[in-house]
Coordinates of C-alpha atoms in Angstrom, one line a residue:
Chain W
M5 CA 0.2 33.2 -103.9
D6 CA 3.8 34.6 -103.6
D7 CA 5.0 31.3 -102.3
A8 CA 5.3 29.3 -105.6
T9 CA 6.7 26.4 -103.8
Q10 CA 3.3 25.6 -102.5
I11 CA 2.2 24.4 -105.9
L12 CA 5.3 22.9 -107.2
P13 CA 6.1 19.1 -106.4
P14 CA 9.3 19.0 -104.2
W15 CA 11.2 17.3 -107.0
G16 CA 10.3 20.2 -109.4
R17 CA 12.0 22.8 -107.1
G18 CA 15.4 24.2 -107.4
T19 CA 18.2 22.4 -105.7
S20 CA 19.3 25.7 -104.2
E21 CA 16.3 25.8 -102.1
A22 CA 16.4 25.1 -98.3
G23 CA 14.8 22.0 -97.5
G24 CA 14.5 20.9 -101.0
V25 CA 18.0 19.8 -101.4
G26 CA 17.6 16.3 -100.2
S27 CA 14.6 15.3 -102.3
A28 CA 16.0 16.9 -105.5
A29 CA 19.4 14.9 -105.0
F30 CA 17.4 11.7 -104.5
S31 CA 15.3 12.2 -107.6
Q32 CA 18.4 12.8 -109.7
R33 CA 20.1 9.6 -108.7
G34 CA 16.8 7.8 -108.9
E35 CA 17.5 6.2 -105.6
P36 CA 15.0 5.7 -102.7
P37 CA 15.2 8.3 -100.1
Q38 CA 15.7 5.7 -97.4
S39 CA 19.1 5.1 -98.7
A40 CA 20.3 8.5 -97.7
S41 CA 21.4 9.9 -94.4
P42 CA 18.9 8.7 -91.7
T43 CA 18.4 12.1 -90.2
A44 CA 15.8 14.5 -91.5
P45 CA 17.0 17.5 -93.3
P46 CA 16.9 20.9 -91.4
G47 CA 13.4 22.1 -90.6
R48 CA 12.0 18.6 -90.8
E49 CA 13.5 17.2 -87.5
H50 CA 10.0 16.8 -86.0
L51 CA 8.9 14.3 -88.7
R52 CA 9.5 10.6 -89.0
P53 CA 12.3 9.8 -91.3
F54 CA 10.8 8.0 -94.3
D55 CA 11.2 4.2 -93.8
I56 CA 9.4 2.1 -96.4
A57 CA 9.2 -0.9 -94.2
A58 CA 7.7 1.0 -91.4
V59 CA 5.3 2.7 -93.7
R60 CA 4.1 -0.7 -95.2
A61 CA 3.6 -2.1 -91.9
Q62 CA 0.9 0.5 -91.3
F63 CA -1.0 -0.8 -94.3
P64 CA -2.1 -4.5 -93.4
I65 CA -3.6 -5.2 -96.7
L66 CA -0.4 -5.0 -98.5
S67 CA 0.8 -8.3 -97.1
R68 CA -1.8 -10.4 -98.9
E69 CA -1.5 -12.3 -102.1
V70 CA -3.3 -12.1 -105.4
N71 CA -3.4 -15.1 -107.7
G72 CA -0.6 -16.8 -105.8
R73 CA 1.7 -13.7 -106.0
P74 CA 2.5 -10.9 -103.6
L75 CA 0.1 -8.1 -104.3
V76 CA 1.5 -5.1 -106.1
Y77 CA -1.1 -2.5 -105.7
L78 CA -0.6 0.3 -108.2
D79 CA -4.2 1.5 -108.2
S80 CA -4.0 4.2 -105.5
A81 CA -5.1 7.0 -107.7
A82 CA -8.5 5.3 -107.9
S83 CA -8.5 4.6 -104.2
S84 CA -5.7 4.2 -101.6
Q85 CA -5.3 1.4 -99.2
K86 CA -6.2 2.2 -95.5
V87 CA -3.6 3.0 -92.9
Q88 CA -3.7 1.2 -89.5
P89 CA -4.6 4.3 -87.4
C90 CA -7.6 5.0 -89.5
I91 CA -8.8 1.4 -89.1
D92 CA -8.0 1.4 -85.3
A93 CA -9.8 4.8 -85.0
M94 CA -13.1 3.5 -86.7
V95 CA -13.0 0.3 -84.7
H96 CA -12.5 2.2 -81.4
S97 CA -15.4 4.5 -82.2
M98 CA -17.7 1.6 -82.9
T99 CA -16.6 -0.4 -80.0
H100 CA -16.2 2.4 -77.3
S101 CA -17.4 5.8 -78.2
Y102 CA -20.2 6.1 -80.8
S103 CA -23.5 7.9 -81.0
N104 CA -25.0 10.5 -83.3
V105 CA -23.3 14.0 -83.3
H106 CA -24.3 17.5 -82.3
R107 CA -27.8 16.7 -81.0
G108 CA -27.3 14.8 -77.8
L109 CA -26.6 15.7 -74.3
H110 CA -25.1 12.4 -73.1
T111 CA -21.6 11.4 -72.7
L112 CA -21.3 9.3 -75.9
A113 CA -22.9 12.1 -78.0
N114 CA -20.4 14.4 -76.5
E115 CA -17.5 12.2 -77.1
T116 CA -18.4 11.4 -80.7
T117 CA -19.2 15.1 -81.4
E118 CA -15.7 15.8 -80.1
S119 CA -14.2 13.1 -82.3
Y120 CA -16.0 14.3 -85.4
E121 CA -15.0 17.9 -84.9
A122 CA -11.4 17.0 -84.1
A123 CA -11.4 15.3 -87.6
R124 CA -12.5 18.6 -89.1
E125 CA -9.7 20.2 -87.4
S126 CA -7.3 17.6 -88.8
V127 CA -8.6 18.4 -92.3
T128 CA -8.3 22.1 -91.6
R129 CA -4.6 21.8 -90.5
F130 CA -3.8 19.4 -93.5
I131 CA -4.7 22.1 -96.2
N132 CA -3.9 25.0 -93.8
A133 CA -7.4 26.4 -93.9
P134 CA -7.8 29.5 -91.8
S135 CA -10.6 27.9 -89.8
S136 CA -12.5 24.7 -89.5
R137 CA -15.8 26.7 -90.2
Q138 CA -14.5 26.6 -93.8
V139 CA -14.3 22.8 -94.1
V140 CA -17.5 21.0 -95.1
F141 CA -17.7 17.4 -94.8
T142 CA -19.1 15.8 -97.8
K143 CA -19.4 12.2 -98.9
G144 CA -16.5 12.7 -101.3
A145 CA -14.9 15.1 -103.9
T146 CA -17.8 14.5 -106.2
E147 CA -20.4 15.6 -104.0
A148 CA -18.3 18.6 -103.0
I149 CA -18.3 19.7 -106.6
N150 CA -22.0 19.0 -107.0
L151 CA -22.7 21.0 -104.0
V152 CA -20.8 24.1 -105.4
A153 CA -22.3 23.7 -108.9
S154 CA -25.9 23.2 -107.5
S155 CA -25.9 26.0 -105.2
L156 CA -23.9 28.5 -107.3
G157 CA -26.1 27.5 -110.2
L158 CA -29.1 29.0 -108.6
T159 CA -27.4 32.5 -109.3
L160 CA -26.3 31.8 -112.8
Q161 CA -28.0 32.9 -116.0
A162 CA -27.9 31.9 -119.5
G163 CA -24.7 32.9 -121.3
D164 CA -22.6 32.9 -118.0
E165 CA -19.5 30.9 -118.6
I166 CA -17.7 28.3 -116.6
V167 CA -14.1 27.4 -117.5
V168 CA -12.9 23.8 -117.1
S169 CA -10.2 21.9 -119.0
E170 CA -10.1 19.1 -121.3
L171 CA -8.3 16.9 -118.8
E172 CA -11.0 17.1 -116.1
H173 CA -12.4 14.1 -114.2
H174 CA -16.0 13.5 -115.0
A175 CA -16.7 14.8 -111.5
N176 CA -15.6 18.1 -112.6
I177 CA -17.4 18.2 -115.9
I178 CA -20.9 16.6 -115.4
P179 CA -22.0 18.9 -112.6
W180 CA -21.2 21.9 -114.9
H181 CA -23.0 20.2 -117.7
F182 CA -26.2 20.1 -115.6
L183 CA -26.0 23.8 -115.5
R184 CA -25.5 24.1 -119.2
E185 CA -28.5 21.8 -119.6
R186 CA -30.7 23.6 -116.9
K187 CA -29.5 27.3 -117.1
G188 CA -28.1 27.7 -120.4
V189 CA -24.5 28.3 -118.9
V190 CA -21.8 28.1 -121.4
L191 CA -18.9 25.6 -120.8
R192 CA -15.5 26.5 -122.1
F193 CA -12.7 23.8 -122.2
I194 CA -9.1 24.8 -121.8
P195 CA -7.1 22.6 -124.2
V196 CA -4.4 20.1 -123.0
R197 CA -0.9 20.2 -124.4
D198 CA 0.8 17.1 -125.8
D199 CA 2.7 16.5 -122.6
G200 CA -0.7 16.2 -120.8
S201 CA -0.8 19.4 -118.9
I202 CA -3.4 22.2 -119.2
D203 CA -2.5 24.7 -121.7
L204 CA -2.6 27.9 -119.7
D205 CA -1.4 30.1 -122.6
A206 CA -4.7 29.2 -124.3
G207 CA -6.7 28.9 -121.0
L208 CA -6.0 32.3 -119.5
S209 CA -7.5 34.0 -122.5
M210 CA -10.7 32.1 -122.0
I211 CA -11.2 33.9 -118.7
G212 CA -13.2 37.0 -119.4
P213 CA -16.0 39.1 -118.2
K214 CA -18.7 36.4 -118.7
T215 CA -16.7 33.9 -116.5
R216 CA -18.5 33.0 -113.4
M217 CA -16.3 29.9 -112.3
V218 CA -13.0 28.5 -113.2
A219 CA -12.9 24.8 -112.1
L220 CA -9.7 23.0 -112.7
N221 CA -7.9 19.7 -111.8
H222 CA -4.8 20.5 -109.6
M223 CA -3.2 17.1 -110.5
S224 CA -4.4 15.1 -113.4
N225 CA -5.6 11.5 -112.5
V226 CA -4.5 10.5 -115.8
T227 CA -1.4 12.3 -116.9
G228 CA -0.1 13.2 -113.4
A229 CA 0.4 16.9 -114.7
V230 CA 0.5 19.4 -111.9
L231 CA -1.3 22.7 -112.6
D232 CA 0.1 25.9 -111.4
P233 CA -3.0 27.5 -110.2
V234 CA -1.6 30.9 -109.4
P235 CA -2.0 32.6 -112.7
V236 CA -5.4 31.1 -113.2
I237 CA -6.7 32.2 -109.8
A238 CA -5.2 35.7 -110.5
A239 CA -6.9 35.9 -113.9
A240 CA -10.3 34.7 -112.3
K241 CA -10.0 37.2 -109.4
A242 CA -9.4 39.9 -112.0
V243 CA -12.8 39.3 -113.6
G244 CA -14.7 38.6 -110.5
A245 CA -15.0 34.8 -111.2
L246 CA -14.8 32.1 -108.5
T247 CA -12.2 29.3 -108.6
L248 CA -12.5 25.7 -107.7
L249 CA -9.6 23.2 -107.6
D250 CA -10.1 19.5 -107.7
G251 CA -7.4 18.3 -105.4
C252 CA -8.1 14.7 -105.2
Q253 CA -4.7 13.7 -106.7
A254 CA -2.8 16.7 -105.6
V255 CA -3.4 16.7 -102.0
V256 CA -2.1 13.1 -101.7
H257 CA 1.2 14.1 -103.2
L258 CA 1.9 17.8 -102.8
P259 CA 1.7 19.9 -99.6
V260 CA -1.4 22.1 -100.3
D261 CA -1.9 25.3 -98.5
V262 CA -5.4 26.9 -99.5
Q263 CA -4.6 30.2 -98.1
A264 CA -1.3 30.4 -100.1
L265 CA -3.2 29.2 -103.2
G266 CA -6.0 31.8 -102.6
C267 CA -8.6 29.7 -104.5
D268 CA -12.2 30.0 -103.4
F269 CA -13.0 26.3 -103.3
Y270 CA -10.8 23.2 -102.9
V271 CA -12.2 19.8 -103.0
F272 CA -10.7 16.2 -102.2
S273 CA -11.7 12.9 -100.9
G274 CA -10.8 10.8 -97.9
H275 CA -10.4 7.3 -99.6
K276 CA -7.5 8.5 -101.8
L277 CA -5.9 9.9 -98.6
F278 CA -5.5 6.5 -96.7
G279 CA -8.9 7.1 -95.1
P280 CA -12.3 5.5 -95.6
T281 CA -14.8 5.8 -98.5
G282 CA -17.9 8.1 -98.0
I283 CA -16.0 11.1 -96.7
G284 CA -14.5 14.1 -98.3
A285 CA -14.2 17.8 -97.9
L286 CA -15.1 21.1 -99.5
Y287 CA -12.9 23.9 -98.3
G288 CA -14.5 27.3 -99.1
R289 CA -13.1 30.7 -98.6
E290 CA -15.5 32.4 -96.0
E291 CA -16.7 35.0 -98.5
A292 CA -17.3 32.2 -101.0
L293 CA -19.2 29.8 -98.7
A294 CA -21.3 32.5 -97.0
P295 CA -23.7 33.2 -99.7
L296 CA -24.1 29.6 -101.1
A297 CA -27.7 28.3 -100.7
P298 CA -27.9 25.0 -98.9
Y299 CA -27.5 21.8 -101.1
Q300 CA -29.7 19.4 -99.3
G301 CA -32.3 19.9 -96.6
G302 CA -32.6 17.9 -93.4
G303 CA -31.4 17.8 -89.9
E304 CA -28.3 19.6 -88.6
M305 CA -28.4 22.2 -91.3
I306 CA -31.1 24.6 -90.0
G307 CA -31.2 27.7 -87.7
S308 CA -35.0 27.3 -87.0
V309 CA -38.0 25.7 -88.6
A310 CA -41.6 26.9 -88.8
M311 CA -44.4 26.0 -90.9
D312 CA -43.9 29.0 -93.1
A313 CA -40.3 29.8 -92.9
I314 CA -36.8 28.4 -92.2
S315 CA -33.5 29.9 -91.4
Y316 CA -30.2 28.1 -92.1
A317 CA -27.2 27.2 -90.0
D318 CA -23.8 29.1 -90.8
P319 CA -21.2 27.0 -92.8
P320 CA -20.1 24.4 -92.5
H321 CA -23.1 22.8 -90.9
R322 CA -25.5 24.5 -93.4
F323 CA -24.1 22.2 -95.9
E324 CA -24.1 18.9 -93.8
A325 CA -27.9 17.9 -93.9
G326 CA -28.7 14.7 -92.1
T327 CA -26.4 12.4 -90.0
P328 CA -23.0 12.9 -91.5
P329 CA -20.5 10.1 -92.2
I330 CA -19.3 10.3 -88.5
L331 CA -17.2 7.0 -88.4
E332 CA -15.7 7.9 -91.7
A333 CA -14.7 11.3 -90.5
V334 CA -13.1 9.9 -87.4
G335 CA -11.2 7.4 -89.5
W336 CA -10.1 10.0 -91.9
G337 CA -8.9 12.4 -89.2
A338 CA -6.7 9.6 -87.8
A339 CA -5.3 8.9 -91.4
L340 CA -4.5 12.5 -91.9
D341 CA -2.9 12.8 -88.3
W342 CA -0.7 9.9 -89.3
L343 CA 0.2 11.4 -92.6
M344 CA 1.1 14.9 -91.1
R345 CA 3.6 13.2 -89.1
Q346 CA 5.5 11.8 -92.1
D347 CA 8.2 13.6 -94.0
R348 CA 6.1 14.3 -97.1
E349 CA 9.0 15.9 -99.1
A350 CA 10.7 12.4 -98.5
I351 CA 7.4 10.7 -99.7
A352 CA 7.2 12.8 -102.8
A353 CA 10.8 12.0 -103.6
H354 CA 10.2 8.2 -103.0
E355 CA 7.1 8.3 -105.2
H356 CA 9.2 10.1 -108.0
A357 CA 11.8 7.4 -107.7
L358 CA 9.2 4.7 -108.1
Y359 CA 7.8 6.3 -111.3
T360 CA 11.3 7.0 -112.7
R361 CA 12.3 3.3 -111.9
A362 CA 9.3 2.0 -113.9
V363 CA 9.7 4.3 -116.8
T364 CA 13.5 3.7 -117.0
R365 CA 12.9 0.0 -117.0
L366 CA 10.4 0.2 -119.7
S367 CA 12.3 2.9 -121.7
G368 CA 13.3 0.5 -124.5
C369 CA 9.8 -0.7 -125.2
N370 CA 8.6 0.7 -128.4
W371 CA 5.3 -0.8 -128.1
L372 CA 4.6 1.4 -125.0
R373 CA 3.1 4.8 -125.3
I374 CA 2.9 6.9 -122.1
L375 CA 0.2 9.6 -121.8
G376 CA 1.8 12.6 -120.3
D377 CA 5.3 13.6 -119.5
A378 CA 4.9 17.0 -118.2
P379 CA 7.8 18.4 -116.1
G380 CA 7.2 17.9 -112.5
K381 CA 4.3 15.4 -112.9
G382 CA 3.1 13.1 -110.2
A383 CA 3.7 9.3 -110.1
I384 CA 0.9 8.4 -112.3
L385 CA 1.8 6.3 -115.2
S386 CA -1.0 6.0 -117.8
F387 CA -0.2 4.1 -120.9
E388 CA -1.2 2.4 -124.0
V389 CA 0.2 -1.0 -125.1
K390 CA 0.3 -1.1 -129.0
G391 CA -1.7 -3.9 -130.3
A392 CA -3.6 -4.6 -127.1
H393 CA -6.6 -3.3 -125.2
A394 CA -6.0 -1.8 -121.8
H395 CA -8.5 -4.3 -120.4
D396 CA -6.2 -7.1 -121.9
V397 CA -3.3 -5.6 -120.2
A398 CA -4.9 -5.1 -116.8
Q399 CA -6.2 -8.6 -116.7
L400 CA -2.9 -10.1 -117.4
L401 CA -1.1 -7.9 -114.9
D402 CA -3.6 -9.0 -112.3
R403 CA -2.6 -12.7 -113.0
Y404 CA 0.9 -11.5 -112.0
G405 CA -0.5 -10.0 -108.8
V406 CA -0.1 -6.3 -110.2
A407 CA -3.4 -4.2 -109.7
V408 CA -3.7 -1.4 -112.3
R409 CA -6.6 0.5 -113.6
A410 CA -7.9 0.3 -117.2
G411 CA -10.6 2.2 -118.9
T412 CA -11.2 5.8 -119.5
H413 CA -10.4 6.9 -116.0
C414 CA -13.5 9.1 -115.8
A415 CA -11.9 11.3 -118.3
E416 CA -13.3 10.7 -121.8
P417 CA -12.6 14.0 -123.2
L418 CA -8.9 13.6 -122.3
M419 CA -9.0 10.0 -123.9
R420 CA -10.3 11.6 -127.1
R421 CA -7.6 14.3 -126.8
F422 CA -5.0 11.5 -126.8
G423 CA -6.8 9.5 -129.5
V424 CA -7.3 6.5 -127.4
T425 CA -10.4 4.7 -126.4
S426 CA -8.9 3.5 -123.0
S427 CA -5.7 3.3 -121.4
A428 CA -4.1 1.4 -118.5
R429 CA -2.9 3.3 -115.3
A430 CA -0.2 2.4 -112.8
S431 CA -0.3 4.9 -110.0
F432 CA 2.4 4.8 -107.2
A433 CA 1.9 5.7 -103.6
L434 CA 4.0 6.1 -100.6
Y435 CA 3.7 2.4 -99.6
N436 CA 5.0 1.0 -103.0
T437 CA 8.6 0.0 -103.3
L438 CA 11.2 -0.1 -106.0
E439 CA 10.9 -3.8 -106.2
E440 CA 7.3 -3.3 -107.0
A441 CA 8.0 -0.9 -109.7
D442 CA 10.4 -3.6 -111.0
A443 CA 7.7 -6.2 -110.7
F444 CA 5.2 -4.0 -112.5
A445 CA 7.6 -3.3 -115.6
D446 CA 8.5 -7.0 -115.7
A447 CA 4.9 -8.2 -115.6
L448 CA 4.1 -5.5 -118.3
I449 CA 6.7 -6.9 -120.7
K450 CA 5.5 -10.4 -120.1
A451 CA 1.9 -9.3 -120.7
R452 CA 2.9 -7.6 -124.0
S453 CA 4.4 -10.9 -125.1
F454 CA 0.9 -12.4 -125.3
F455 CA 0.2 -9.9 -128.0
A456 CA 3.5 -9.7 -129.8
Chain U
M30 CA -28.9 -37.9 -129.2
T31 CA -26.3 -35.8 -127.7
C32 CA -26.8 -32.1 -128.0
P33 CA -24.1 -30.7 -130.5
I34 CA -23.3 -27.9 -127.9
D35 CA -22.2 -30.6 -125.5
I36 CA -20.1 -32.3 -128.1
E37 CA -18.4 -29.0 -128.9
L38 CA -17.8 -28.4 -125.2
D39 CA -16.2 -31.8 -125.2
H40 CA -13.8 -30.8 -127.8
L41 CA -13.1 -27.5 -126.0
A42 CA -12.5 -29.3 -122.9
D43 CA -9.9 -31.7 -124.5
E44 CA -8.1 -28.6 -125.9
F45 CA -7.9 -26.8 -122.6
E46 CA -6.9 -29.9 -120.9
L47 CA -3.7 -30.1 -122.9
L48 CA -2.8 -26.6 -121.7
G49 CA -0.5 -26.2 -118.7
D50 CA -0.5 -23.2 -116.5
W51 CA -2.7 -20.0 -116.8
E52 CA -0.3 -18.4 -119.2
E53 CA -0.8 -21.2 -121.8
R54 CA -4.5 -21.0 -121.3
Y55 CA -4.6 -17.3 -121.9
R56 CA -2.5 -17.6 -124.9
H57 CA -4.9 -20.1 -126.3
I58 CA -7.9 -17.9 -125.5
I59 CA -6.1 -15.0 -127.4
D60 CA -5.3 -17.3 -130.3
L61 CA -9.0 -18.5 -130.6
G62 CA -9.9 -14.7 -130.7
R63 CA -7.4 -14.2 -133.5
G64 CA -9.2 -16.8 -135.5
L65 CA -12.5 -15.0 -135.3
A66 CA -13.4 -13.2 -138.5
P67 CA -13.4 -9.4 -137.6
M68 CA -16.6 -7.6 -138.0
S69 CA -16.6 -4.5 -140.5
D70 CA -16.7 -1.1 -139.0
A71 CA -20.3 -0.7 -140.2
E72 CA -21.4 -3.7 -138.2
R73 CA -19.6 -2.4 -135.1
N74 CA -22.5 -0.1 -134.6
D75 CA -24.4 0.8 -131.4
E76 CA -27.2 -1.6 -132.4
N77 CA -25.0 -4.6 -132.4
R78 CA -23.0 -3.4 -129.3
V79 CA -23.7 -5.6 -126.2
R80 CA -24.5 -3.2 -123.3
G81 CA -22.9 -3.7 -120.0
C82 CA -19.4 -4.4 -121.3
A83 CA -16.3 -2.4 -120.1
S84 CA -14.5 -3.3 -123.5
Q85 CA -16.7 -3.2 -126.4
V86 CA -18.5 -6.3 -127.6
W87 CA -20.6 -6.7 -130.8
L88 CA -23.0 -9.4 -131.7
V89 CA -24.8 -10.1 -134.9
T90 CA -27.8 -12.6 -134.9
E91 CA -28.7 -14.3 -138.3
R92 CA -31.8 -16.7 -138.3
S93 CA -32.4 -19.4 -140.7
A94 CA -35.4 -21.7 -140.6
D95 CA -34.4 -23.8 -137.5
R96 CA -31.0 -22.4 -136.5
L97 CA -29.5 -19.3 -135.1
R98 CA -26.1 -18.2 -136.4
F99 CA -24.1 -15.5 -134.4
R100 CA -21.0 -13.4 -135.2
G101 CA -19.2 -11.6 -132.7
D102 CA -16.2 -9.4 -132.0
S103 CA -14.6 -7.4 -129.4
D104 CA -11.8 -4.7 -129.3
A105 CA -9.9 -6.6 -126.6
H106 CA -8.0 -9.7 -127.2
I107 CA -9.0 -11.8 -124.3
V108 CA -12.8 -10.9 -124.6
R109 CA -12.6 -11.6 -128.3
G110 CA -11.2 -15.2 -127.4
L111 CA -14.0 -15.6 -125.0
V112 CA -16.6 -14.6 -127.6
A113 CA -14.9 -17.2 -130.1
I114 CA -15.5 -19.9 -127.4
V115 CA -19.1 -18.7 -126.9
L116 CA -19.6 -18.9 -130.7
R117 CA -18.1 -22.2 -131.0
L118 CA -20.6 -23.5 -128.6
L119 CA -23.7 -21.5 -129.3
S120 CA -23.5 -20.4 -133.0
D121 CA -25.5 -22.4 -135.7
R122 CA -27.6 -24.3 -133.2
A123 CA -31.2 -24.9 -132.7
P124 CA -32.9 -22.4 -130.4
A125 CA -34.0 -25.0 -128.0
D126 CA -30.4 -26.4 -127.5
I127 CA -29.3 -22.8 -127.0
T128 CA -31.7 -22.1 -124.2
T129 CA -31.3 -25.3 -122.3
F130 CA -27.4 -25.0 -122.2
D131 CA -25.9 -24.2 -119.0
A132 CA -23.3 -21.6 -119.8
K133 CA -22.0 -21.2 -116.3
A134 CA -21.3 -25.0 -115.9
G135 CA -19.9 -25.1 -119.4
F136 CA -17.3 -22.4 -118.7
A137 CA -16.5 -23.9 -115.3
R138 CA -15.7 -27.1 -117.1
L139 CA -13.1 -25.1 -119.2
G140 CA -11.6 -23.6 -116.0
L141 CA -13.1 -20.1 -117.0
E142 CA -15.6 -19.8 -114.4
G143 CA -14.3 -16.4 -113.5
A144 CA -15.0 -15.1 -117.1
L145 CA -18.8 -15.1 -116.4
S146 CA -18.7 -13.5 -113.1
T147 CA -20.7 -10.1 -113.2
Q148 CA -17.7 -8.4 -111.7
R149 CA -15.6 -9.3 -114.7
S150 CA -17.6 -6.7 -116.6
N151 CA -16.1 -8.0 -119.8
G152 CA -19.7 -8.4 -121.2
L153 CA -19.5 -12.2 -121.7
A154 CA -22.5 -12.7 -119.4
S155 CA -24.5 -9.9 -121.1
M156 CA -23.7 -11.4 -124.5
I157 CA -24.8 -14.8 -123.5
E158 CA -27.9 -13.5 -122.1
R159 CA -28.6 -11.6 -125.4
I160 CA -27.9 -14.9 -127.3
R161 CA -30.4 -16.7 -124.9
R162 CA -33.0 -14.0 -125.4
D163 CA -32.6 -14.2 -129.2
A164 CA -33.0 -17.8 -129.0
A165 CA -36.2 -17.7 -126.7
A166 CA -37.8 -15.1 -129.1

């Protein structure tokens, strides 16, 4: 909690800070990190220097064409492409070392269990959780939030309050709405500022004696705004409320240390982290996970079963009923191991350079409205083209080989906040290039000409 | 006697044949949409909204003794253009002609086969389904 750098993106840090000098300098010049000195800055010598060509080579799908043009994939905030080590690990598991986990006594069962639990260790290291016992595999972030809401909901009463914000993804709204419908819980929405960030000045005062849970997005999937969770977590703690951070976007772009954050729950998904679909994680503080009732019942999650009584396994297995997504866990673990060998500060600087390049190239376009310009925001560019529907824009960009998302981005309250029915979104990832940022901007200008 | 829908399809096919690359085709589609009389806000209601569309599509059906007339609108340019094409083909027709018309083949002839794929989620397929249902009713 005292380490504020944990929650600030590298480009938002002061240039005087050790280790942050390089990335800050890059972003000021708006140049790619690879153009700088080839040696990693002090403290990061063990990491691979950021090399965009080498990174792209690890994502085989990026070499394909769409509509006769090279694919420019700018939809990573919806789902990222898959890194080769992930693909290899899943294929290897399926072709050499696969069985069900935890229950067998034969060689393949043991090998598979080891791979599956090794993946849990990778997730644990990735977010610096104190122990892998605090990392529950789920089918995604959505299931992770539903798990917490459902189990916590059993203990809530009418009038209890849950605080979320106006910019939440539906996955962090609907499970709480269930509790409003079923238990009479009161939802309170922290407003969003014009720059697309959560208004903590207003928000902190919403956290009070009736608050049971504060569940907020760590980085908006629409505006890219990054939350400073420290004051929120402190305020929640002060009134005895739990905290949950939706880290789906943040965990891809920022170093996340759940111990430094001090939140009770942190959720994120595998498919946005260069891993497969169907896998995600719920981190829970030991004291927060321990009292939670099971979410689903089935194999693997029990202590013992009799006709008239059951006892449950300890976390994490208490929350992993049935055969888990084994291959997906193995693939995700490999993807995270790969990511942890990369220089993530350099990646963050690169992503920022991509965003800046696109915005700069579009800066003279008075028909363009960008949703969200909070300081230190992530490389997510949501926008509205005056006189055109977001679907028109996305369809035309697709003809130019550029993949963007269009719609409400599962954030209807936020769309209403900005007074739009939908928007288009270009989201940049580590494997995008400055040429692709240019190609996007040029294609957008051409697409706009259809409606001028 | 040739079905009036097929005659209109011939006209449309001639129009699209004159167009060159995809950019010209899309510009033409958007122009066709611009020619469509916009619906009033009152008519852009839930009842007239065609379900299953990512962008919004509205459809109003008017019956006379032997014909069905349709008016349609969308909040997206490309979809509105596609709606205009559908209306040129299917509005002010005898119900029997509507129900026997092969929309998929028709759109394929215009080089717009992708427009009717369910994945497009632009609601055109849902709109045609609703038109056929009204014609069969």
